[in-house]
Short mmCIF file of N, CA and C in Angstrom, two decimals:
data_model
loop_
_atom_site.label_atom_id
_atom_site.label_comp_id
_atom_site.label_asym_id
_atom_site.label_seq_id
_atom_site.Cartn_x
_atom_site.Cartn_y
_atom_site.Cartn_z
N MET A 1 9.45 50.02 -6.22
CA MET A 1 10.51 49.40 -5.46
C MET A 1 9.96 48.35 -4.49
N LEU A 2 8.74 48.56 -4.05
CA LEU A 2 8.12 47.61 -3.13
C LEU A 2 7.72 46.31 -3.84
N GLU A 3 7.43 46.36 -5.15
CA GLU A 3 6.98 45.17 -5.88
C GLU A 3 8.00 44.02 -5.86
N PRO A 4 9.28 44.22 -6.16
CA PRO A 4 10.24 43.11 -6.07
C PRO A 4 10.33 42.54 -4.66
N PHE A 5 10.15 43.40 -3.66
CA PHE A 5 10.19 42.93 -2.28
C PHE A 5 9.05 41.95 -2.01
N LYS A 6 7.84 42.24 -2.54
CA LYS A 6 6.69 41.34 -2.40
C LYS A 6 6.96 40.01 -3.09
N LEU A 7 7.54 40.05 -4.28
CA LEU A 7 7.82 38.83 -5.03
C LEU A 7 8.79 37.92 -4.28
N LEU A 8 9.71 38.51 -3.55
CA LEU A 8 10.66 37.73 -2.78
C LEU A 8 9.94 36.83 -1.77
N PHE A 9 8.86 37.34 -1.19
CA PHE A 9 8.11 36.57 -0.20
C PHE A 9 7.10 35.62 -0.83
N LEU A 10 6.62 35.93 -2.03
CA LEU A 10 5.64 35.07 -2.69
C LEU A 10 6.29 33.83 -3.29
N LYS A 11 7.47 33.96 -3.85
CA LYS A 11 8.12 32.82 -4.51
C LYS A 11 8.36 31.64 -3.57
N PRO A 12 8.82 31.85 -2.33
CA PRO A 12 8.99 30.68 -1.47
C PRO A 12 7.67 29.94 -1.23
N LYS A 13 6.56 30.67 -1.15
CA LYS A 13 5.27 30.01 -0.95
C LYS A 13 4.93 29.14 -2.15
N VAL A 14 5.12 29.68 -3.34
CA VAL A 14 4.84 28.91 -4.55
C VAL A 14 5.74 27.69 -4.59
N PHE A 15 7.02 27.87 -4.30
CA PHE A 15 7.96 26.75 -4.30
C PHE A 15 7.53 25.69 -3.29
N PHE A 16 7.11 26.11 -2.09
CA PHE A 16 6.70 25.16 -1.06
C PHE A 16 5.53 24.32 -1.55
N PHE A 17 4.51 24.95 -2.14
CA PHE A 17 3.34 24.20 -2.60
C PHE A 17 3.68 23.28 -3.75
N GLN A 18 4.56 23.71 -4.66
CA GLN A 18 4.98 22.83 -5.75
C GLN A 18 5.77 21.65 -5.19
N PHE A 19 6.64 21.88 -4.22
CA PHE A 19 7.43 20.82 -3.60
C PHE A 19 6.50 19.84 -2.88
N TYR A 20 5.52 20.35 -2.14
CA TYR A 20 4.60 19.50 -1.40
C TYR A 20 3.83 18.60 -2.36
N ARG A 21 3.35 19.17 -3.45
CA ARG A 21 2.59 18.37 -4.42
C ARG A 21 3.43 17.27 -5.03
N THR A 22 4.68 17.52 -5.32
CA THR A 22 5.51 16.51 -5.97
C THR A 22 5.90 15.40 -5.01
N MET A 23 5.77 15.61 -3.70
CA MET A 23 6.16 14.57 -2.77
C MET A 23 4.98 13.74 -2.30
N SER A 24 3.78 13.95 -2.85
CA SER A 24 2.60 13.18 -2.46
C SER A 24 2.48 11.93 -3.32
N HIS A 25 2.14 10.83 -2.67
CA HIS A 25 1.97 9.55 -3.35
C HIS A 25 0.65 8.94 -2.89
N LYS A 26 -0.05 8.30 -3.79
CA LYS A 26 -1.23 7.53 -3.42
C LYS A 26 -0.82 6.06 -3.34
N VAL A 27 -1.20 5.41 -2.24
CA VAL A 27 -0.88 4.02 -2.01
C VAL A 27 -2.19 3.28 -1.73
N PHE A 28 -2.36 2.14 -2.39
CA PHE A 28 -3.52 1.27 -2.17
C PHE A 28 -3.09 0.15 -1.24
N VAL A 29 -3.78 0.02 -0.10
CA VAL A 29 -3.47 -1.06 0.85
C VAL A 29 -4.65 -2.02 0.89
N TYR A 30 -4.35 -3.31 0.96
CA TYR A 30 -5.38 -4.34 0.85
C TYR A 30 -5.34 -5.35 1.98
N GLY A 31 -4.35 -5.24 2.87
CA GLY A 31 -4.17 -6.27 3.90
C GLY A 31 -4.05 -5.69 5.29
N THR A 32 -2.93 -5.97 5.94
CA THR A 32 -2.76 -5.61 7.35
C THR A 32 -2.54 -4.12 7.59
N LEU A 33 -2.41 -3.32 6.53
CA LEU A 33 -2.26 -1.87 6.70
C LEU A 33 -3.61 -1.14 6.73
N LYS A 34 -4.69 -1.83 6.41
CA LYS A 34 -6.01 -1.19 6.42
C LYS A 34 -6.42 -0.82 7.85
N ARG A 35 -7.40 0.06 7.95
CA ARG A 35 -7.95 0.42 9.26
C ARG A 35 -8.44 -0.83 9.97
N ASN A 36 -8.26 -0.88 11.28
CA ASN A 36 -8.67 -2.00 12.14
C ASN A 36 -7.90 -3.29 11.86
N GLU A 37 -6.74 -3.17 11.23
CA GLU A 37 -5.88 -4.33 10.98
C GLU A 37 -4.55 -4.16 11.73
N PRO A 38 -3.81 -5.26 11.93
CA PRO A 38 -2.64 -5.24 12.82
C PRO A 38 -1.52 -4.25 12.49
N ASN A 39 -1.31 -3.91 11.22
CA ASN A 39 -0.21 -3.00 10.87
C ASN A 39 -0.66 -1.59 10.52
N HIS A 40 -1.92 -1.28 10.78
CA HIS A 40 -2.42 0.06 10.44
C HIS A 40 -1.64 1.17 11.15
N HIS A 41 -1.10 0.86 12.32
CA HIS A 41 -0.33 1.86 13.08
C HIS A 41 0.84 2.43 12.26
N TRP A 42 1.33 1.67 11.28
CA TRP A 42 2.41 2.19 10.43
C TRP A 42 1.96 3.45 9.69
N LEU A 43 0.70 3.50 9.31
CA LEU A 43 0.19 4.65 8.55
C LEU A 43 -0.21 5.82 9.44
N THR A 44 -0.32 5.60 10.73
CA THR A 44 -0.76 6.67 11.62
C THR A 44 0.36 7.18 12.53
N ASN A 45 1.52 6.53 12.50
CA ASN A 45 2.64 6.92 13.35
C ASN A 45 3.34 8.13 12.73
N PRO A 46 3.31 9.31 13.40
CA PRO A 46 3.94 10.51 12.84
C PRO A 46 5.44 10.37 12.64
N ASP A 47 6.09 9.44 13.37
CA ASP A 47 7.52 9.21 13.17
C ASP A 47 7.79 8.58 11.80
N HIS A 48 6.77 8.01 11.18
CA HIS A 48 6.91 7.38 9.87
C HIS A 48 6.59 8.33 8.72
N GLY A 49 6.21 9.56 9.04
CA GLY A 49 5.83 10.52 8.00
C GLY A 49 4.34 10.78 8.06
N VAL A 50 3.79 11.18 6.91
CA VAL A 50 2.38 11.55 6.83
C VAL A 50 1.63 10.52 5.99
N GLY A 51 0.53 10.04 6.54
CA GLY A 51 -0.36 9.14 5.82
C GLY A 51 -1.79 9.56 6.09
N GLN A 52 -2.54 9.86 5.03
CA GLN A 52 -3.91 10.32 5.20
C GLN A 52 -4.85 9.45 4.38
N PHE A 53 -5.90 8.93 5.03
CA PHE A 53 -6.92 8.14 4.35
C PHE A 53 -7.63 9.01 3.31
N ILE A 54 -7.77 8.46 2.10
CA ILE A 54 -8.46 9.18 1.03
C ILE A 54 -9.83 8.56 0.77
N SER A 55 -9.84 7.23 0.56
CA SER A 55 -11.09 6.58 0.16
C SER A 55 -10.93 5.06 0.21
N GLU A 56 -12.04 4.38 0.29
CA GLU A 56 -12.04 2.95 0.01
C GLU A 56 -12.02 2.80 -1.49
N GLY A 57 -11.53 1.67 -1.97
CA GLY A 57 -11.46 1.46 -3.41
C GLY A 57 -11.31 -0.01 -3.73
N ARG A 58 -11.16 -0.29 -5.03
CA ARG A 58 -10.94 -1.66 -5.49
C ARG A 58 -10.05 -1.60 -6.72
N THR A 59 -9.28 -2.66 -6.92
CA THR A 59 -8.41 -2.70 -8.08
C THR A 59 -9.26 -2.77 -9.35
N LYS A 60 -8.83 -2.07 -10.36
CA LYS A 60 -9.53 -2.11 -11.65
C LYS A 60 -9.31 -3.47 -12.32
N THR A 61 -8.12 -4.00 -12.14
CA THR A 61 -7.76 -5.31 -12.67
C THR A 61 -7.97 -6.35 -11.59
N LYS A 62 -8.40 -7.53 -11.96
CA LYS A 62 -8.54 -8.62 -11.00
C LYS A 62 -7.16 -9.19 -10.67
N TYR A 63 -6.98 -9.48 -9.38
CA TYR A 63 -5.74 -10.10 -8.88
C TYR A 63 -6.11 -11.13 -7.81
N PRO A 64 -5.28 -12.16 -7.64
CA PRO A 64 -5.49 -13.09 -6.53
C PRO A 64 -4.92 -12.53 -5.23
N LEU A 65 -5.78 -12.40 -4.24
CA LEU A 65 -5.38 -12.02 -2.88
C LEU A 65 -5.49 -13.29 -2.05
N ILE A 66 -4.34 -13.74 -1.53
CA ILE A 66 -4.31 -15.00 -0.79
C ILE A 66 -3.66 -14.79 0.58
N ILE A 67 -3.81 -15.78 1.44
CA ILE A 67 -3.13 -15.79 2.73
C ILE A 67 -2.12 -16.94 2.69
N GLY A 68 -0.86 -16.63 3.00
CA GLY A 68 0.17 -17.65 2.90
C GLY A 68 1.14 -17.62 4.06
N THR A 69 1.97 -18.61 4.13
CA THR A 69 2.99 -18.90 5.14
C THR A 69 2.33 -19.26 6.47
N LYS A 70 3.15 -19.79 7.37
CA LYS A 70 2.62 -20.14 8.69
C LYS A 70 2.28 -18.90 9.51
N TYR A 71 2.66 -17.71 9.00
CA TYR A 71 2.36 -16.45 9.69
C TYR A 71 1.08 -15.80 9.18
N ASN A 72 0.42 -16.44 8.21
CA ASN A 72 -0.86 -15.96 7.67
C ASN A 72 -0.77 -14.53 7.13
N ILE A 73 0.17 -14.35 6.23
CA ILE A 73 0.42 -13.05 5.62
C ILE A 73 -0.43 -12.92 4.36
N PRO A 74 -1.14 -11.78 4.20
CA PRO A 74 -1.88 -11.58 2.95
C PRO A 74 -0.93 -11.17 1.83
N PHE A 75 -1.10 -11.78 0.67
CA PHE A 75 -0.29 -11.47 -0.50
C PHE A 75 -1.19 -11.15 -1.67
N LEU A 76 -0.86 -10.08 -2.38
CA LEU A 76 -1.53 -9.79 -3.64
C LEU A 76 -0.58 -10.28 -4.73
N LEU A 77 -0.96 -11.38 -5.35
CA LEU A 77 -0.11 -12.01 -6.36
C LEU A 77 -0.21 -11.25 -7.67
N HIS A 78 0.92 -10.99 -8.28
CA HIS A 78 0.91 -10.30 -9.56
C HIS A 78 0.59 -11.30 -10.66
N SER A 79 -0.71 -11.53 -10.82
CA SER A 79 -1.25 -12.43 -11.84
C SER A 79 -2.51 -11.76 -12.38
N PRO A 80 -2.33 -10.68 -13.18
CA PRO A 80 -3.47 -9.90 -13.66
C PRO A 80 -4.50 -10.77 -14.37
N GLY A 81 -5.79 -10.52 -14.03
CA GLY A 81 -6.89 -11.24 -14.65
C GLY A 81 -7.38 -12.40 -13.82
N ASP A 82 -6.57 -12.88 -12.87
CA ASP A 82 -6.99 -13.95 -11.95
C ASP A 82 -7.56 -13.30 -10.70
N GLY A 83 -8.42 -14.03 -9.98
CA GLY A 83 -8.89 -13.55 -8.69
C GLY A 83 -10.05 -12.59 -8.76
N HIS A 84 -9.95 -11.52 -7.98
CA HIS A 84 -11.05 -10.56 -7.81
C HIS A 84 -10.56 -9.13 -8.01
N ASN A 85 -11.53 -8.23 -8.15
CA ASN A 85 -11.23 -6.80 -8.03
C ASN A 85 -11.11 -6.56 -6.53
N VAL A 86 -9.89 -6.52 -6.05
CA VAL A 86 -9.61 -6.55 -4.62
C VAL A 86 -9.98 -5.23 -3.96
N LYS A 87 -10.68 -5.33 -2.83
CA LYS A 87 -11.10 -4.16 -2.07
C LYS A 87 -10.01 -3.76 -1.09
N GLY A 88 -9.87 -2.46 -0.90
CA GLY A 88 -8.88 -1.94 0.03
C GLY A 88 -9.10 -0.47 0.29
N GLU A 89 -8.02 0.22 0.66
CA GLU A 89 -8.08 1.63 1.03
C GLU A 89 -6.96 2.39 0.33
N VAL A 90 -7.25 3.63 -0.03
CA VAL A 90 -6.26 4.51 -0.65
C VAL A 90 -5.82 5.55 0.38
N TYR A 91 -4.50 5.71 0.49
CA TYR A 91 -3.91 6.70 1.38
C TYR A 91 -3.01 7.61 0.57
N GLU A 92 -2.96 8.86 0.96
CA GLU A 92 -1.99 9.79 0.41
C GLU A 92 -0.85 9.85 1.43
N VAL A 93 0.37 9.61 0.97
CA VAL A 93 1.52 9.57 1.86
C VAL A 93 2.64 10.46 1.33
N ASP A 94 3.51 10.87 2.22
CA ASP A 94 4.68 11.65 1.81
C ASP A 94 5.85 10.70 1.53
N ASP A 95 6.96 11.27 1.11
CA ASP A 95 8.14 10.47 0.77
C ASP A 95 8.63 9.65 1.96
N THR A 96 8.60 10.23 3.15
CA THR A 96 9.07 9.54 4.34
C THR A 96 8.22 8.31 4.61
N MET A 97 6.90 8.47 4.56
CA MET A 97 6.00 7.34 4.80
C MET A 97 6.18 6.27 3.73
N LEU A 98 6.32 6.68 2.48
CA LEU A 98 6.52 5.70 1.40
C LEU A 98 7.79 4.89 1.66
N GLY A 99 8.84 5.56 2.12
CA GLY A 99 10.08 4.87 2.46
C GLY A 99 9.90 3.87 3.60
N LYS A 100 9.12 4.25 4.61
CA LYS A 100 8.85 3.34 5.74
C LYS A 100 8.02 2.14 5.28
N LEU A 101 7.04 2.37 4.39
CA LEU A 101 6.24 1.27 3.86
C LEU A 101 7.12 0.33 3.03
N ASP A 102 8.06 0.90 2.28
CA ASP A 102 9.00 0.07 1.52
C ASP A 102 9.81 -0.83 2.45
N ILE A 103 10.18 -0.32 3.62
CA ILE A 103 10.91 -1.12 4.60
C ILE A 103 10.01 -2.24 5.13
N LEU A 104 8.79 -1.89 5.52
CA LEU A 104 7.85 -2.89 6.03
C LEU A 104 7.62 -3.99 5.00
N GLU A 105 7.45 -3.62 3.75
CA GLU A 105 7.13 -4.58 2.69
C GLU A 105 8.38 -5.19 2.05
N ASP A 106 9.55 -4.78 2.51
CA ASP A 106 10.83 -5.26 1.98
C ASP A 106 10.89 -5.10 0.45
N HIS A 107 10.46 -3.93 0.00
CA HIS A 107 10.52 -3.59 -1.43
C HIS A 107 11.96 -3.23 -1.79
N PRO A 108 12.51 -3.72 -2.82
CA PRO A 108 11.97 -4.58 -3.88
C PRO A 108 12.35 -6.06 -3.73
N ASN A 109 12.88 -6.45 -2.57
CA ASN A 109 13.35 -7.83 -2.39
C ASN A 109 12.21 -8.84 -2.25
N TYR A 110 11.13 -8.43 -1.59
CA TYR A 110 10.03 -9.35 -1.33
C TYR A 110 8.81 -8.92 -2.13
N TYR A 111 8.16 -7.87 -1.67
CA TYR A 111 7.09 -7.26 -2.46
C TYR A 111 7.72 -6.30 -3.46
N VAL A 112 7.01 -6.07 -4.55
CA VAL A 112 7.44 -5.09 -5.54
C VAL A 112 6.34 -4.04 -5.64
N ARG A 113 6.71 -2.78 -5.48
CA ARG A 113 5.75 -1.68 -5.53
C ARG A 113 5.61 -1.21 -6.97
N GLU A 114 4.37 -1.24 -7.48
CA GLU A 114 4.09 -0.79 -8.85
C GLU A 114 2.85 0.08 -8.88
N MET A 115 2.79 0.96 -9.88
CA MET A 115 1.60 1.77 -10.10
C MET A 115 0.53 0.93 -10.79
N ASP A 116 -0.71 1.10 -10.34
CA ASP A 116 -1.83 0.42 -10.98
C ASP A 116 -3.08 1.25 -10.76
N ASP A 117 -4.14 0.90 -11.47
CA ASP A 117 -5.40 1.63 -11.39
C ASP A 117 -6.27 1.11 -10.26
N VAL A 118 -6.81 2.05 -9.49
CA VAL A 118 -7.74 1.74 -8.40
C VAL A 118 -8.99 2.59 -8.60
N ILE A 119 -10.14 1.95 -8.49
CA ILE A 119 -11.42 2.64 -8.67
C ILE A 119 -11.95 3.07 -7.31
N VAL A 120 -12.30 4.36 -7.21
CA VAL A 120 -12.86 4.93 -5.98
C VAL A 120 -14.11 5.72 -6.35
N GLN A 121 -14.93 6.00 -5.34
CA GLN A 121 -16.08 6.86 -5.57
C GLN A 121 -15.66 8.30 -5.34
N LYS A 122 -16.13 9.18 -6.23
CA LYS A 122 -15.85 10.60 -6.04
C LYS A 122 -16.57 11.07 -4.79
N ASP A 123 -16.00 12.08 -4.13
CA ASP A 123 -16.58 12.60 -2.89
C ASP A 123 -18.04 12.97 -3.07
N GLY A 124 -18.88 12.44 -2.17
CA GLY A 124 -20.28 12.83 -2.12
C GLY A 124 -21.11 12.46 -3.33
N SER A 125 -20.68 11.51 -4.13
CA SER A 125 -21.48 11.13 -5.29
C SER A 125 -21.39 9.63 -5.52
N SER A 126 -22.20 9.15 -6.44
CA SER A 126 -22.14 7.74 -6.80
C SER A 126 -21.23 7.53 -8.01
N GLU A 127 -20.66 8.62 -8.50
CA GLU A 127 -19.77 8.56 -9.66
C GLU A 127 -18.40 8.01 -9.25
N GLU A 128 -17.83 7.19 -10.13
CA GLU A 128 -16.54 6.58 -9.84
C GLU A 128 -15.43 7.28 -10.63
N GLU A 129 -14.23 7.20 -10.09
CA GLU A 129 -13.06 7.69 -10.81
C GLU A 129 -11.92 6.70 -10.59
N THR A 130 -10.96 6.73 -11.48
CA THR A 130 -9.80 5.84 -11.41
C THR A 130 -8.59 6.65 -10.96
N LEU A 131 -7.91 6.13 -9.94
CA LEU A 131 -6.69 6.76 -9.44
C LEU A 131 -5.50 5.85 -9.72
N LYS A 132 -4.38 6.46 -10.04
CA LYS A 132 -3.12 5.72 -10.15
C LYS A 132 -2.53 5.65 -8.74
N CYS A 133 -2.31 4.43 -8.28
CA CYS A 133 -1.80 4.22 -6.92
C CYS A 133 -0.65 3.24 -6.93
N TRP A 134 0.24 3.40 -5.95
CA TRP A 134 1.25 2.39 -5.70
C TRP A 134 0.57 1.20 -5.04
N ILE A 135 0.91 0.00 -5.48
CA ILE A 135 0.41 -1.24 -4.87
C ILE A 135 1.60 -2.18 -4.68
N TYR A 136 1.65 -2.84 -3.53
CA TYR A 136 2.71 -3.81 -3.26
C TYR A 136 2.24 -5.20 -3.70
N PHE A 137 2.92 -5.74 -4.72
CA PHE A 137 2.60 -7.05 -5.28
C PHE A 137 3.68 -8.06 -4.91
N LEU A 138 3.27 -9.33 -4.85
CA LEU A 138 4.24 -10.41 -4.77
C LEU A 138 4.43 -10.92 -6.19
N LYS A 139 5.63 -10.73 -6.71
CA LYS A 139 5.99 -11.23 -8.04
C LYS A 139 6.90 -12.44 -7.86
N ASN A 140 7.13 -13.14 -8.94
CA ASN A 140 7.99 -14.33 -8.87
C ASN A 140 7.56 -15.27 -7.75
N PHE A 141 6.26 -15.46 -7.64
CA PHE A 141 5.72 -16.31 -6.58
C PHE A 141 5.63 -17.75 -7.06
N ARG A 142 5.53 -18.65 -6.10
CA ARG A 142 5.36 -20.07 -6.42
C ARG A 142 3.96 -20.25 -7.00
N ARG A 143 3.87 -20.90 -8.14
CA ARG A 143 2.61 -21.04 -8.88
C ARG A 143 1.53 -21.75 -8.06
N GLU A 144 1.93 -22.63 -7.15
CA GLU A 144 0.92 -23.35 -6.36
C GLU A 144 0.13 -22.41 -5.44
N LEU A 145 0.62 -21.19 -5.24
CA LEU A 145 -0.14 -20.22 -4.44
C LEU A 145 -1.47 -19.87 -5.10
N LEU A 146 -1.54 -20.01 -6.42
CA LEU A 146 -2.78 -19.72 -7.14
C LEU A 146 -3.89 -20.72 -6.80
N THR A 147 -3.54 -21.84 -6.17
CA THR A 147 -4.56 -22.83 -5.79
C THR A 147 -5.17 -22.52 -4.42
N LYS A 148 -4.60 -21.56 -3.69
CA LYS A 148 -5.15 -21.18 -2.38
C LYS A 148 -6.45 -20.40 -2.57
N PRO A 149 -7.32 -20.40 -1.55
CA PRO A 149 -8.53 -19.58 -1.64
C PRO A 149 -8.17 -18.12 -1.93
N GLN A 150 -8.91 -17.52 -2.86
CA GLN A 150 -8.65 -16.14 -3.25
C GLN A 150 -9.74 -15.23 -2.68
N LEU A 151 -9.29 -14.18 -2.02
CA LEU A 151 -10.19 -13.27 -1.31
C LEU A 151 -10.47 -12.02 -2.13
N GLU A 152 -11.63 -11.45 -1.91
CA GLU A 152 -11.95 -10.14 -2.49
C GLU A 152 -11.60 -9.04 -1.50
N ASN A 153 -11.72 -9.37 -0.22
CA ASN A 153 -11.50 -8.39 0.84
C ASN A 153 -10.85 -9.10 2.03
N TYR A 154 -9.72 -8.59 2.49
CA TYR A 154 -8.97 -9.21 3.58
C TYR A 154 -9.34 -8.63 4.93
N SER A 155 -9.44 -9.50 5.91
CA SER A 155 -9.50 -9.12 7.32
C SER A 155 -8.73 -10.18 8.10
N SER A 156 -7.85 -9.76 8.99
CA SER A 156 -7.07 -10.70 9.78
C SER A 156 -7.98 -11.60 10.62
N GLN A 157 -9.13 -11.07 11.00
CA GLN A 157 -10.07 -11.82 11.84
C GLN A 157 -11.23 -12.39 11.02
N GLY A 158 -11.02 -12.56 9.72
CA GLY A 158 -12.07 -13.02 8.83
C GLY A 158 -12.49 -14.46 9.07
N SER A 159 -13.52 -14.87 8.35
CA SER A 159 -14.07 -16.22 8.49
C SER A 159 -13.10 -17.30 8.02
N HIS A 160 -12.01 -16.92 7.37
CA HIS A 160 -11.01 -17.88 6.91
C HIS A 160 -10.29 -18.57 8.08
N GLY A 161 -10.33 -17.96 9.28
CA GLY A 161 -9.72 -18.56 10.46
C GLY A 161 -8.20 -18.53 10.47
N LEU A 162 -7.61 -17.59 9.72
CA LEU A 162 -6.14 -17.50 9.62
C LEU A 162 -5.66 -16.13 10.10
N PRO A 163 -5.64 -15.89 11.42
CA PRO A 163 -5.22 -14.57 11.91
C PRO A 163 -3.75 -14.31 11.62
N TYR A 164 -3.44 -13.10 11.23
CA TYR A 164 -2.07 -12.65 10.95
C TYR A 164 -1.23 -12.71 12.22
N MET A 165 0.00 -13.19 12.07
CA MET A 165 0.94 -13.19 13.20
C MET A 165 1.91 -12.02 13.03
N GLU A 166 1.89 -11.11 13.98
CA GLU A 166 2.73 -9.93 13.90
C GLU A 166 4.21 -10.31 13.96
N ARG A 167 5.04 -9.47 13.34
CA ARG A 167 6.47 -9.74 13.26
C ARG A 167 7.12 -9.95 14.63
N SER A 168 6.66 -9.19 15.60
CA SER A 168 7.26 -9.29 16.94
C SER A 168 7.06 -10.67 17.57
N LYS A 169 6.10 -11.44 17.06
CA LYS A 169 5.81 -12.77 17.61
C LYS A 169 6.42 -13.90 16.77
N ARG A 170 7.12 -13.55 15.68
CA ARG A 170 7.70 -14.55 14.78
C ARG A 170 9.14 -14.86 15.18
N ASP A 171 9.60 -16.01 14.74
CA ASP A 171 11.00 -16.38 14.91
C ASP A 171 11.84 -15.51 13.98
N PRO A 172 12.73 -14.67 14.50
CA PRO A 172 13.50 -13.76 13.64
C PRO A 172 14.49 -14.49 12.73
N ASN A 173 14.79 -15.74 13.03
CA ASN A 173 15.72 -16.52 12.21
C ASN A 173 15.02 -17.34 11.13
N ASP A 174 13.70 -17.29 11.12
CA ASP A 174 12.92 -18.08 10.16
C ASP A 174 12.83 -17.33 8.83
N ASN A 175 13.35 -17.95 7.78
CA ASN A 175 13.24 -17.37 6.45
C ASN A 175 12.08 -18.05 5.72
N TYR A 176 10.94 -17.39 5.70
CA TYR A 176 9.75 -17.95 5.07
C TYR A 176 9.65 -17.58 3.59
N TYR A 177 10.60 -16.81 3.06
CA TYR A 177 10.55 -16.41 1.65
C TYR A 177 10.40 -17.59 0.70
N PRO A 178 11.16 -18.70 0.91
CA PRO A 178 11.05 -19.82 -0.03
C PRO A 178 9.64 -20.45 -0.08
N GLU A 179 8.83 -20.22 0.96
CA GLU A 179 7.46 -20.75 0.96
C GLU A 179 6.60 -20.10 -0.14
N VAL A 180 6.95 -18.88 -0.50
CA VAL A 180 6.11 -18.13 -1.44
C VAL A 180 6.84 -17.65 -2.69
N LYS A 181 8.15 -17.47 -2.60
CA LYS A 181 8.92 -16.93 -3.73
C LYS A 181 9.59 -18.04 -4.52
N ARG A 182 9.70 -17.84 -5.83
CA ARG A 182 10.45 -18.78 -6.70
C ARG A 182 11.91 -18.41 -6.66
#
């Protein structure tokens, strides 16, 4: 008679762990969301959900990473095979954090979030593994953006001399989308 009583308490634990696993997402960040960059606070703010650093990594496919608009925004252009194997960071996030990142990136209106392969080093070894991660790409971009300098690794304070301008310092009525989107 005691056995069914034990099962009643075990099942919620199993359900909780299955639910937790299904709500985890890996996100690859390559620009202002990285550590020591202007928007990293989005990933560390508990009001935005849970975001945990997993590893540094690089895209398996080459892409052009450029800086555009008068606000010096980094864009990963969806042009597979062009550019570099872009360096960035992988985070594990919950559904709430993924939703907040979608708001920041204006997905799917501006950036488009897609799954892609990211290469990381396995813990404590020189062996590499490939992770499927969400990446925010700029699709339907103006082709002339491909003529801009293409970066392998972004830093707002990099030698390019184009520091990112935070949203709070921008003109809220300025629609810069036409500068980069077709």
